[in-house]
CSV table of C-alpha atoms in Angstrom, one decimal:
chain,number,residue,atom,x,y,z
A,1,MET,CA,143.8,-20.1,152.2
A,2,PRO,CA,142.9,-17.5,154.9
A,3,GLY,CA,146.2,-15.7,154.1
A,4,ILE,CA,145.3,-15.7,150.3
A,5,MET,CA,141.8,-14.4,151.0
A,6,LYS,CA,143.2,-11.7,153.3
A,7,ASN,CA,145.7,-10.6,150.6
A,8,LYS,CA,142.9,-10.4,148.0
A,9,LYS,CA,140.8,-8.2,150.2
A,10,LEU,CA,143.8,-5.9,150.8
A,11,LEU,CA,144.5,-5.7,147.1
A,12,SER,CA,140.9,-5.0,146.4
A,13,SER,CA,140.9,-2.2,149.0
A,14,VAL,CA,144.1,-0.7,147.5
A,15,CYS,CA,142.6,-0.8,144.0
A,16,PHE,CA,139.4,0.8,145.1
A,17,LEU,CA,141.3,3.6,147.0
A,18,PHE,CA,143.4,4.2,143.9
A,19,VAL,CA,140.4,4.5,141.6
A,20,PHE,CA,138.7,6.8,144.2
A,21,ILE,CA,141.7,9.1,144.3
A,22,CYS,CA,141.9,9.2,140.5
A,23,ALA,CA,138.2,10.1,140.3
A,24,LEU,CA,138.6,12.7,142.9
A,25,GLY,CA,141.5,14.3,141.2
A,26,ALA,CA,139.6,14.2,137.9
A,27,GLN,CA,136.9,16.4,139.3
A,28,ASN,CA,139.2,19.5,139.5
A,29,VAL,CA,141.3,21.1,136.8
A,30,THR,CA,144.0,23.7,137.0
A,31,VAL,CA,143.3,26.3,134.4
A,32,LYS,CA,146.3,28.2,133.1
A,33,GLY,CA,145.5,31.1,130.9
A,34,ASN,CA,146.6,34.4,129.4
A,35,VAL,CA,144.6,37.6,129.0
A,36,THR,CA,145.4,40.1,126.3
A,37,SER,CA,143.7,43.2,124.7
A,38,LYS,CA,142.0,42.5,121.4
A,39,THR,CA,143.0,46.0,120.3
A,40,ASP,CA,146.8,45.9,120.5
A,41,GLY,CA,147.5,42.4,121.8
A,42,GLN,CA,149.2,43.7,124.9
A,43,PRO,CA,148.7,41.7,128.2
A,44,VAL,CA,146.0,42.9,130.5
A,45,ILE,CA,147.4,43.3,134.0
A,46,GLY,CA,145.1,42.8,136.9
A,47,ALA,CA,142.2,41.3,135.0
A,48,SER,CA,139.7,39.6,137.4
A,49,VAL,CA,139.2,35.8,136.8
A,50,ILE,CA,136.4,34.4,138.9
A,51,GLU,CA,134.6,31.0,138.9
A,52,THR,CA,130.9,31.9,138.1
A,53,SER,CA,129.5,29.4,140.5
A,54,SER,CA,131.7,30.5,143.4
A,55,SER,CA,132.6,34.2,143.7
A,56,ALA,CA,135.1,33.3,146.5
A,57,ASN,CA,137.3,31.3,144.0
A,58,GLY,CA,139.2,33.7,141.8
A,59,THR,CA,142.5,35.3,140.9
A,60,ILE,CA,143.9,38.1,138.8
A,61,SER,CA,146.3,38.2,135.9
A,62,ASP,CA,149.9,39.0,136.5
A,63,PHE,CA,152.3,41.4,134.8
A,64,ASP,CA,152.4,39.2,131.7
A,65,GLY,CA,148.6,38.7,131.6
A,66,ASN,CA,149.0,35.1,132.9
A,67,PHE,CA,146.8,33.5,135.6
A,68,SER,CA,146.3,30.0,137.2
A,69,LEU,CA,143.2,28.9,138.9
A,70,THR,CA,142.0,25.4,140.1
A,71,VAL,CA,138.3,24.9,139.5
A,72,PRO,CA,135.9,22.0,138.9
A,73,ALA,CA,136.2,20.3,135.5
A,74,ASN,CA,132.8,21.6,134.3
A,75,ALA,CA,133.2,25.1,135.7
A,76,THR,CA,132.8,28.4,133.8
A,77,LEU,CA,135.2,31.4,134.3
A,78,LYS,CA,134.3,35.0,134.0
A,79,ILE,CA,137.1,37.5,133.0
A,80,THR,CA,136.5,41.2,133.6
A,81,TYR,CA,138.6,44.4,133.6
A,82,ILE,CA,137.6,48.1,133.8
A,83,GLY,CA,137.1,49.5,130.3
A,84,TYR,CA,136.6,46.1,128.7
A,85,LYS,CA,133.6,43.9,128.0
A,86,PRO,CA,133.4,40.9,130.3
A,87,ILE,CA,133.9,37.5,128.7
A,88,THR,CA,132.9,34.0,129.9
A,89,VAL,CA,134.9,30.8,129.0
A,90,LYS,CA,134.7,27.1,129.8
A,91,ALA,CA,137.4,25.7,132.1
A,92,ALA,CA,140.2,24.0,130.3
A,93,ALA,CA,143.9,23.2,130.9
A,94,SER,CA,144.9,26.1,128.7
A,95,VAL,CA,142.9,29.2,128.0
A,96,ARG,CA,143.7,32.3,125.9
A,97,VAL,CA,141.4,35.2,126.3
A,98,GLN,CA,141.2,38.5,124.3
A,99,LEU,CA,139.2,41.3,125.9
A,100,GLU,CA,137.4,43.8,123.7
A,101,GLU,CA,137.3,47.4,124.7
A,102,ASP,CA,133.9,48.7,125.8
A,103,THR,CA,133.7,51.8,123.6
A,104,GLN,CA,130.4,52.9,125.1
A,105,MET,CA,131.9,53.1,128.5
A,106,MET,CA,135.2,54.8,127.4
A,107,GLU,CA,133.6,57.2,125.0
A,108,GLU,CA,130.8,58.5,127.4
A,109,VAL,CA,131.2,62.2,127.4
A,110,VAL,CA,130.5,64.8,130.1
A,111,VAL,CA,129.7,68.5,129.4
A,112,THR,CA,132.2,70.8,131.1
A,113,GLY,CA,131.6,74.5,130.3
A,114,TYR,CA,131.4,75.0,126.6
A,115,THR,CA,133.2,71.8,125.8
A,116,THR,CA,132.8,68.1,126.3
A,117,GLN,CA,135.3,65.6,127.8
A,118,ARG,CA,135.5,61.8,127.8
A,119,LYS,CA,134.3,60.5,131.2
A,120,ALA,CA,137.5,58.4,131.4
A,121,ASP,CA,139.7,61.6,131.1
A,122,LEU,CA,137.6,63.7,133.5
A,123,THR,CA,139.5,65.1,136.5
A,124,GLY,CA,137.2,67.7,137.9
A,125,ALA,CA,134.4,67.4,140.5
A,126,VAL,CA,131.5,66.6,138.2
A,127,SER,CA,128.5,64.5,139.0
A,128,VAL,CA,126.4,62.9,136.2
A,129,VAL,CA,122.8,62.2,137.1
A,130,ASN,CA,121.3,58.9,135.9
A,131,ILE,CA,118.1,60.1,134.2
A,132,GLU,CA,116.5,56.6,134.1
A,133,GLU,CA,116.8,56.3,137.9
A,134,LEU,CA,115.5,59.9,138.3
A,135,GLN,CA,112.3,59.1,136.3
A,136,LYS,CA,111.6,56.0,138.4
A,137,LYS,CA,111.0,58.3,141.4
A,138,GLY,CA,107.8,59.6,139.8
A,139,GLU,CA,108.5,63.1,141.1
A,140,ASN,CA,106.8,65.9,139.1
A,141,ASN,CA,109.4,68.5,140.1
A,142,PRO,CA,112.9,67.6,138.6
A,143,VAL,CA,114.7,69.6,141.2
A,144,LYS,CA,113.1,67.6,144.1
A,145,ALA,CA,113.9,64.4,142.2
A,146,LEU,CA,117.6,65.3,142.5
A,147,GLN,CA,117.5,64.9,146.3
A,148,GLY,CA,120.0,62.4,147.4
A,149,ARG,CA,121.3,61.8,143.9
A,150,VAL,CA,124.3,64.2,143.8
A,151,PRO,CA,127.0,64.1,146.5
A,152,GLY,CA,127.6,67.5,148.1
A,153,MET,CA,124.4,69.1,146.8
A,154,ASN,CA,121.8,70.0,149.4
A,155,ILE,CA,118.2,70.4,148.3
A,156,THR,CA,115.5,71.8,150.7
A,157,ALA,CA,112.0,71.6,149.4
A,158,ASP,CA,108.6,72.4,150.9
A,159,GLY,CA,105.5,70.3,150.6
A,160,ASN,CA,104.1,72.1,147.6
A,161,PRO,CA,104.2,69.8,144.6
A,162,SER,CA,104.7,72.7,142.2
A,163,GLY,CA,106.8,74.8,144.5
A,164,THR,CA,110.5,75.8,144.2
A,165,ALA,CA,113.3,74.2,146.1
A,166,THR,CA,116.5,75.7,147.5
A,167,VAL,CA,119.6,74.2,146.0
A,168,ARG,CA,123.1,74.6,147.5
A,169,ILE,CA,126.1,73.1,145.8
A,170,ARG,CA,129.1,74.9,147.3
A,171,GLY,CA,127.7,76.1,150.5
A,172,ILE,CA,126.7,79.6,151.2
A,173,GLY,CA,128.7,82.4,149.5
A,174,THR,CA,128.6,86.2,149.6
A,175,LEU,CA,128.7,87.0,145.9
A,176,ASN,CA,125.2,87.7,144.5
A,177,ASN,CA,122.8,85.0,145.9
A,178,ASN,CA,123.6,81.4,146.7
A,179,ASP,CA,121.7,79.8,143.9
A,180,PRO,CA,123.7,77.8,141.3
A,181,LEU,CA,123.9,78.8,137.7
A,182,TYR,CA,121.6,76.8,135.4
A,183,ILE,CA,122.6,76.1,131.8
A,184,ILE,CA,119.7,74.8,129.8
A,185,ASP,CA,120.6,73.7,126.2
A,186,GLY,CA,123.7,76.0,126.4
A,187,VAL,CA,121.8,79.1,127.6
A,188,PRO,CA,122.7,80.4,131.0
A,189,THR,CA,119.7,81.2,133.2
A,190,LYS,CA,118.9,81.9,136.9
A,191,ALA,CA,115.3,80.8,136.5
A,192,GLY,CA,115.9,77.3,137.7
A,193,MET,CA,114.7,73.9,136.4
A,194,HIS,CA,111.5,73.4,138.5
A,195,GLU,CA,109.3,74.5,135.6
A,196,LEU,CA,110.9,71.9,133.2
A,197,ASN,CA,109.1,68.6,132.4
A,198,GLY,CA,111.2,65.8,133.8
A,199,ASN,CA,110.4,63.6,130.8
A,200,ASP,CA,111.9,66.2,128.5
A,201,ILE,CA,115.3,66.1,130.2
A,202,GLU,CA,118.0,64.0,128.5
A,203,SER,CA,121.0,64.6,130.8
A,204,ILE,CA,121.9,66.5,133.9
A,205,GLN,CA,125.5,67.3,135.0
A,206,VAL,CA,126.5,69.2,138.1
A,207,LEU,CA,129.8,71.1,138.1
A,208,LYS,CA,131.0,71.5,141.6
A,209,ASP,CA,134.6,72.7,141.6
A,210,ALA,CA,136.2,75.9,140.2
A,211,ALA,CA,138.2,74.0,137.6
A,212,SER,CA,135.1,72.6,135.9
A,213,ALA,CA,133.0,75.8,136.0
A,214,SER,CA,135.7,78.5,135.6
A,215,ILE,CA,134.6,79.3,132.1
A,216,TYR,CA,131.4,80.8,133.4
A,217,GLY,CA,133.2,83.3,135.7
A,218,SER,CA,131.7,84.7,138.8
A,219,ARG,CA,128.2,83.5,137.9
A,220,ALA,CA,129.4,80.0,138.7
A,221,ALA,CA,130.6,80.8,142.2
A,222,ASN,CA,127.8,78.6,143.6
A,223,GLY,CA,128.2,75.8,141.1
A,224,VAL,CA,126.6,75.0,137.8
A,225,ILE,CA,123.8,72.6,136.7
A,226,ILE,CA,123.9,71.8,133.0
A,227,ILE,CA,120.7,70.5,131.6
A,228,THR,CA,120.3,69.1,128.1
A,229,THR,CA,116.8,68.5,126.8
A,230,LYS,CA,115.7,65.8,124.4
A,231,LYS,CA,115.7,66.5,120.7
A,232,GLY,CA,114.3,64.8,117.6
A,233,LYS,CA,116.3,61.8,116.4
A,234,GLU,CA,116.3,59.8,113.2
A,235,GLY,CA,114.2,56.6,113.1
A,236,SER,CA,110.7,55.4,113.6
A,237,ILE,CA,108.2,57.4,115.5
A,238,LYS,CA,107.8,56.6,119.2
A,239,VAL,CA,105.0,57.8,121.3
A,240,ASN,CA,105.1,57.6,125.1
A,241,PHE,CA,102.3,58.6,127.4
A,242,ASP,CA,102.7,59.2,131.1
A,243,ALA,CA,100.1,60.7,133.4
A,244,SER,CA,99.9,61.3,137.2
A,245,VAL,CA,97.5,63.1,139.5
A,246,THR,CA,98.5,64.8,142.7
A,247,ALA,CA,96.0,66.1,145.2
A,248,ARG,CA,96.3,67.8,148.6
A,249,CYS,CA,94.4,66.6,151.5
A,250,ILE,CA,94.3,67.3,155.2
A,251,ILE,CA,94.3,64.3,157.4
A,252,PRO,CA,92.1,64.9,160.4
A,253,ASN,CA,93.7,64.6,163.8
A,254,ARG,CA,91.8,61.8,165.4
A,255,LYS,CA,92.3,61.2,169.1
């Protein structure tokens, strides 16, 4: 009898261990999938596949667009690739993903000289300023608002809220003065942009190399700043109001 009871306990332990291992294995699933382009059906090489709940668990698609990743059974995968819209799918044994091109990203244009180029095809040294981030600074002078926003452009400003600022893009030259050429709505000017209302500016692009600014000739020796102002658009009327007050004050030196 003791031997039978001992065998029953051993059998129960083995069964429990077997069920536990099966349950543990059921918690994870190996996802095998394929990533292709929705436009032409070609495989997307190097697409990033990441578990949304754990950024450390991920992989990339191979030359044929295939990938394999072990994740929890209820996990969610996020597939991303440059130039395509990200997509999220539930984990399954087999997954087929078609990525759609992000036309807004690929068709974004940059003004270079008298022409425009797709940002994806741009090879020159051109910086595009994010106007939304610029307006968040609350700076009344748009030139001063550019400080720290464009690599390679040095701006020196005084403490006067309405004063001018010194802008240097390509260092100090010897031809004419050292100020960059400003193009406002297609019209070249040396007046600068400090008198413009920052809320009226739609886009700012800075041409820093000779290849991008060559069409302007010697006037562009110190770089070019292209400014496009806002224009009327079709649709319903929108009214925005923004006001600010700046006052000078001298803080007494208290000792």
